[in-house]
Coordinates of C-alpha atoms in Angstrom, one line a residue:
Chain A
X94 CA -8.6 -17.6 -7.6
X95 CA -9.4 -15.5 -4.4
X96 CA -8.2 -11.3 -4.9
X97 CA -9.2 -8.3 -5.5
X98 CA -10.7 -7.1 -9.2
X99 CA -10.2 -3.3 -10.3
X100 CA -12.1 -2.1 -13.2
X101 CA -11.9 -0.6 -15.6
X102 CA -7.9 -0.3 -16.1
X103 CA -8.0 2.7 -17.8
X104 CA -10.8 5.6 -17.3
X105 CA -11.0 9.0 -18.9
X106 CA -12.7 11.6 -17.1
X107 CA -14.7 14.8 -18.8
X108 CA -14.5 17.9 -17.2
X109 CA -17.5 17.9 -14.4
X110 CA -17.7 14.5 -14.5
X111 CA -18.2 12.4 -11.9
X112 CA -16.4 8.6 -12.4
X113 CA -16.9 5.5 -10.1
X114 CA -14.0 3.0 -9.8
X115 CA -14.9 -0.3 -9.0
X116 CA -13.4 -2.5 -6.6
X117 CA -14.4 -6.1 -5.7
X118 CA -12.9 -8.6 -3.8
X119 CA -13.9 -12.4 -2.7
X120 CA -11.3 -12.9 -0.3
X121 CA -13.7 -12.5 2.9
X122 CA -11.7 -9.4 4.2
X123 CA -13.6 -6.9 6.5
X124 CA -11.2 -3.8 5.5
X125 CA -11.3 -2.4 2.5
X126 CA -9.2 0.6 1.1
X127 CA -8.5 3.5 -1.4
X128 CA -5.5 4.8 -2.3
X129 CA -3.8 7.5 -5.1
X130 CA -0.4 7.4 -6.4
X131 CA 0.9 10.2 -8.3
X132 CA 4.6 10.0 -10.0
X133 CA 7.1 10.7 -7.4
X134 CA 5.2 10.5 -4.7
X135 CA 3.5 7.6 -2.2
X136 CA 0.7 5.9 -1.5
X137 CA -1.7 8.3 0.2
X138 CA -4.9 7.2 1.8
X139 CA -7.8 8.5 0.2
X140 CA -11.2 6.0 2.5
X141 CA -10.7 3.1 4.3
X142 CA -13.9 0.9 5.8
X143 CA -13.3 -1.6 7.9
X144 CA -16.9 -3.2 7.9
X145 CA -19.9 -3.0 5.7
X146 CA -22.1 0.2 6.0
X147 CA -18.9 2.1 7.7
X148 CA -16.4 3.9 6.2
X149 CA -13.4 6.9 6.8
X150 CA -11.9 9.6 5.5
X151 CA -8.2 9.1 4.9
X152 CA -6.0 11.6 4.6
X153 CA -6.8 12.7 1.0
X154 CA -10.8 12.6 0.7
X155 CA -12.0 15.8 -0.7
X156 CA -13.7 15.6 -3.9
X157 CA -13.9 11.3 -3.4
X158 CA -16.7 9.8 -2.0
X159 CA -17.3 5.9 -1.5
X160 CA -19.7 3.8 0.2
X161 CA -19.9 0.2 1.8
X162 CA -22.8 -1.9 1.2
X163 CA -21.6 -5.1 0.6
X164 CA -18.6 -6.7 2.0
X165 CA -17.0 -7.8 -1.3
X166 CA -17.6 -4.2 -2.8
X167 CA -16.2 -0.8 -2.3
X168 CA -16.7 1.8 -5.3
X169 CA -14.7 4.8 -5.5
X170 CA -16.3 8.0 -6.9
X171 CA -14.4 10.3 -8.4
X172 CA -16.6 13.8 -8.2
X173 CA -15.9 16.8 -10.6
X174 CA -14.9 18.4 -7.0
X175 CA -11.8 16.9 -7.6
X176 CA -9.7 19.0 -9.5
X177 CA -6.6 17.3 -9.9
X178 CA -8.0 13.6 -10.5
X179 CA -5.7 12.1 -12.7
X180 CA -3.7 9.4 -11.0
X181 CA -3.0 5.8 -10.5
X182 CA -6.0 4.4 -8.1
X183 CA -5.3 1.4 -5.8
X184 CA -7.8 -0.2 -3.9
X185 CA -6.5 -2.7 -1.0
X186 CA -8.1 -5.1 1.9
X187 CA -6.6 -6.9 4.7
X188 CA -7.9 -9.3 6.5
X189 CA -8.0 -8.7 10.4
X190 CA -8.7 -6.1 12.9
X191 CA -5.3 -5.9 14.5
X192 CA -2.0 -5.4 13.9
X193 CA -0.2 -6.8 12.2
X194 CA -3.1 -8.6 10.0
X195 CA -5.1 -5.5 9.5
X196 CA -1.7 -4.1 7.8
X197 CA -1.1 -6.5 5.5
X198 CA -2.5 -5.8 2.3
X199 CA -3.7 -7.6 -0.7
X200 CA -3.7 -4.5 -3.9
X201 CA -5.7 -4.9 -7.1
X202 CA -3.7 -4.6 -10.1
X203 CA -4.9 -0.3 -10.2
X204 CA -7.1 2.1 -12.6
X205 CA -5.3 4.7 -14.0
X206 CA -7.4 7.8 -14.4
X207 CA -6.6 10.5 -16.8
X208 CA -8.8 13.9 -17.6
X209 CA -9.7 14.7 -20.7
Chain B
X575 CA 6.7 10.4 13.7
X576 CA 8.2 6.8 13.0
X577 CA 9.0 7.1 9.5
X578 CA 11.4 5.6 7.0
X579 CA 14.6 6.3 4.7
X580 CA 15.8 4.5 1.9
X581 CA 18.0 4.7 -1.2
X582 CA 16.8 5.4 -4.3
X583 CA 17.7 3.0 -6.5
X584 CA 19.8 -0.2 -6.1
X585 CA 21.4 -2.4 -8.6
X586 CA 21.9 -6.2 -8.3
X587 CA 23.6 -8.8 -10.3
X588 CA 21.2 -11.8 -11.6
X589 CA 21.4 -14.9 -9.0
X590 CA 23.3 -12.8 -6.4
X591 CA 21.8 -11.7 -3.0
X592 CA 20.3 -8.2 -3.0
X593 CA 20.4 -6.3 0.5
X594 CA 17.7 -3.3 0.7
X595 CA 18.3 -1.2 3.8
X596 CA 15.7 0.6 5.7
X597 CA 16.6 3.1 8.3
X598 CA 13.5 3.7 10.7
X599 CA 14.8 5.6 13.8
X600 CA 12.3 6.7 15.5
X601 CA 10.1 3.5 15.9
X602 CA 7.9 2.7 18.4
X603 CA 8.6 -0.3 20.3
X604 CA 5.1 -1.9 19.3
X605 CA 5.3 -1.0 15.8
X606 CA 5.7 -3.3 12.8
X607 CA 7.9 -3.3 10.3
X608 CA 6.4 -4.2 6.3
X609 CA 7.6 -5.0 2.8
X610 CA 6.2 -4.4 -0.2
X611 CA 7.1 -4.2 -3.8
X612 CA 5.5 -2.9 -6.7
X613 CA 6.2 -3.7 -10.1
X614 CA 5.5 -1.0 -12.9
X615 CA 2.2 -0.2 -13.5
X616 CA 0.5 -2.7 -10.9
X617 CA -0.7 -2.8 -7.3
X618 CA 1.9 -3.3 -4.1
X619 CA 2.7 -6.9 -3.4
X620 CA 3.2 -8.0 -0.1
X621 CA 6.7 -9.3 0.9
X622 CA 6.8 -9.6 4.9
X623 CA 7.0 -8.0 8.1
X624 CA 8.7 -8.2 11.5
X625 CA 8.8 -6.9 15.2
X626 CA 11.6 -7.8 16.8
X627 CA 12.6 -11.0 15.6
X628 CA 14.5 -11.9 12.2
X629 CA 12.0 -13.3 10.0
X630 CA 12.0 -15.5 6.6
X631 CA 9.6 -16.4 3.8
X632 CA 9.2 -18.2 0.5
X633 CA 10.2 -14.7 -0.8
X634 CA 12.6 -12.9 1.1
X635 CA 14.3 -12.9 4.9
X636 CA 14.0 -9.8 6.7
X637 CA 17.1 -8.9 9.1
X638 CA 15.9 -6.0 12.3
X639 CA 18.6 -4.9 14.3
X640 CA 18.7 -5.3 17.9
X641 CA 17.7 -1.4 18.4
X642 CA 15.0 -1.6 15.6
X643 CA 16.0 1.2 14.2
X644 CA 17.0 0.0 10.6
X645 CA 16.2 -3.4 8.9
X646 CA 17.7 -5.2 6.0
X647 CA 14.9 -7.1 3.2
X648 CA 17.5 -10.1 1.7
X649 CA 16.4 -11.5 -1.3
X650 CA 18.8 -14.7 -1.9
X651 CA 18.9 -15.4 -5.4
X652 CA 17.4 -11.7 -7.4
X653 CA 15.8 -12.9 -10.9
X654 CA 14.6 -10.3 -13.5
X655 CA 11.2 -10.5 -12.0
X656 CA 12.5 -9.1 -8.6
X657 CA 12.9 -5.6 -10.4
X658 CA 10.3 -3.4 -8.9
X659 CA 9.9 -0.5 -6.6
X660 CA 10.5 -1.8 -2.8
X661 CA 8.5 -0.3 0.4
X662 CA 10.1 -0.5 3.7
X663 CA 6.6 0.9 5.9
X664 CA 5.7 1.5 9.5
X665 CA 3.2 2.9 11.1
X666 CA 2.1 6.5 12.6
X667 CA -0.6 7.4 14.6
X668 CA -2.3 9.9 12.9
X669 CA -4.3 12.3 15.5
X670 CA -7.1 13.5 12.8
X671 CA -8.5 10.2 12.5
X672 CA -10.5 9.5 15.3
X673 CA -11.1 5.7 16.5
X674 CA -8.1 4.9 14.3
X675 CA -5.1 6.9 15.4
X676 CA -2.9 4.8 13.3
X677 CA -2.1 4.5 9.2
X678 CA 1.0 3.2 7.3
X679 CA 2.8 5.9 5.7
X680 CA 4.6 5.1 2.0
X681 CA 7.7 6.6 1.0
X682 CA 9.4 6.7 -2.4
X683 CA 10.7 3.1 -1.8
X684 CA 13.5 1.6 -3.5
X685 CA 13.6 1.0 -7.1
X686 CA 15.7 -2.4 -7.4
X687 CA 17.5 -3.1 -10.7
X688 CA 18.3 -7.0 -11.1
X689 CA 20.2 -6.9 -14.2
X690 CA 21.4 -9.7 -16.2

């Protein structure tokens, strides 16, 4: 079945530690994004990339750091800059370039990173 | 900033119809309205969107007003599995990001109770 695949589901970090989330999807979609949920609070946008070997800073990207070379992958890396890392990660794509395509998403099912 | 409000929390009888509103009064006349839901503990779902027109799906009708400032999400016949977290989103151009002045911005949603 085509969607997206988040791994692992649950991910312990170590102080200093860096962590990479993975994120893979085979549904052909150019856009790929990151978000962070914390309890009581929304979605917030951490990197988007809306083709390979190009990416953004959302609203939320210090201490994260990604990259984009392939279109089915998009790794999140969690760096020990990060001091506050534990939340629930979601990692999103949509398939078009415009409205409203390009805003609707397809999730993966989350990683839920805690610190140690 | 087009942003949204919605209640809290709903409850909703098993088989009955269950109305979430979604004020959003300062909307741009271009913007899209979205859907999603999330059940605990796993990525958004996609439910539909609209512009100006009412719209309907395998999984939900979505009612705009005429002055898009507020729209309904109907869900006919609410099951157990409807009980999740509901996002009514638009969108707001966001200055910082240059190239992409726009991102969907997620609120608290509302968390829908369908109770036997």
């Amino acid at each position: 079945d085509g969607g997206i695949t988040q791994s692992p589901k649950y991910l312990f970090r170590k102080e200093g530690q860096n962590v990479t989330l993975s994120c893979e999807q085979n549904l052909n979609h150019d856009a790929m994004y990151w978000y962070r949920q914390d309890p009581g609070q929304g979605l917030r946008l951490i990197y988007y990339s809306q083709i390979v070997n190009d990416f953004q800073k959302g609203d939320i990207a210090e201490g994260y750091s990604v990259s984009r070379e392939k279109k089915e992958s998009f790794p999140l890396t969690v760096t020990s800059a990060q001091k506050n890392p534990t939340a629930f990660y979601l990692c999103a794509s949509s398939s078009g370039q415009r409205v409203p395509l390009s805003e609707k998403l397809f999730f993966g099912s989350g990683t839920q990173l805690s610190v140690l | 900033d087009a942003k949204t409000t919605q209640p809290p929390s709903m409850d909703c009888a098993e088989g009955r119809a269950a109305n979430l509103p979604c004020n959003h009064s300062t909307i741009s006349g271009n913007e899209y309205v979205y859907w999603y839901r999330q059940i605990h503990s796993q990525g958004p779902q996609y439910i539909i969107h609209g512009l100006k027109n009412n719209e309907t799906n395998e999984m939900a009708s979505l009612i705009i007003t005429e002055d898009r400032k507020s729209s309904t999400l109907i869900l006919p016949h609410a099951t157990l599995r409807d009980t999740a977290v509901y996002y009514c989103i638009v969108r707001v151009r966001s200055p910082r990001n240059a190239g992409n002045n726009r991102k969907l911005i997620w609120g608290l949603g509302t968390s829908l109770a369908v109770n036997p």
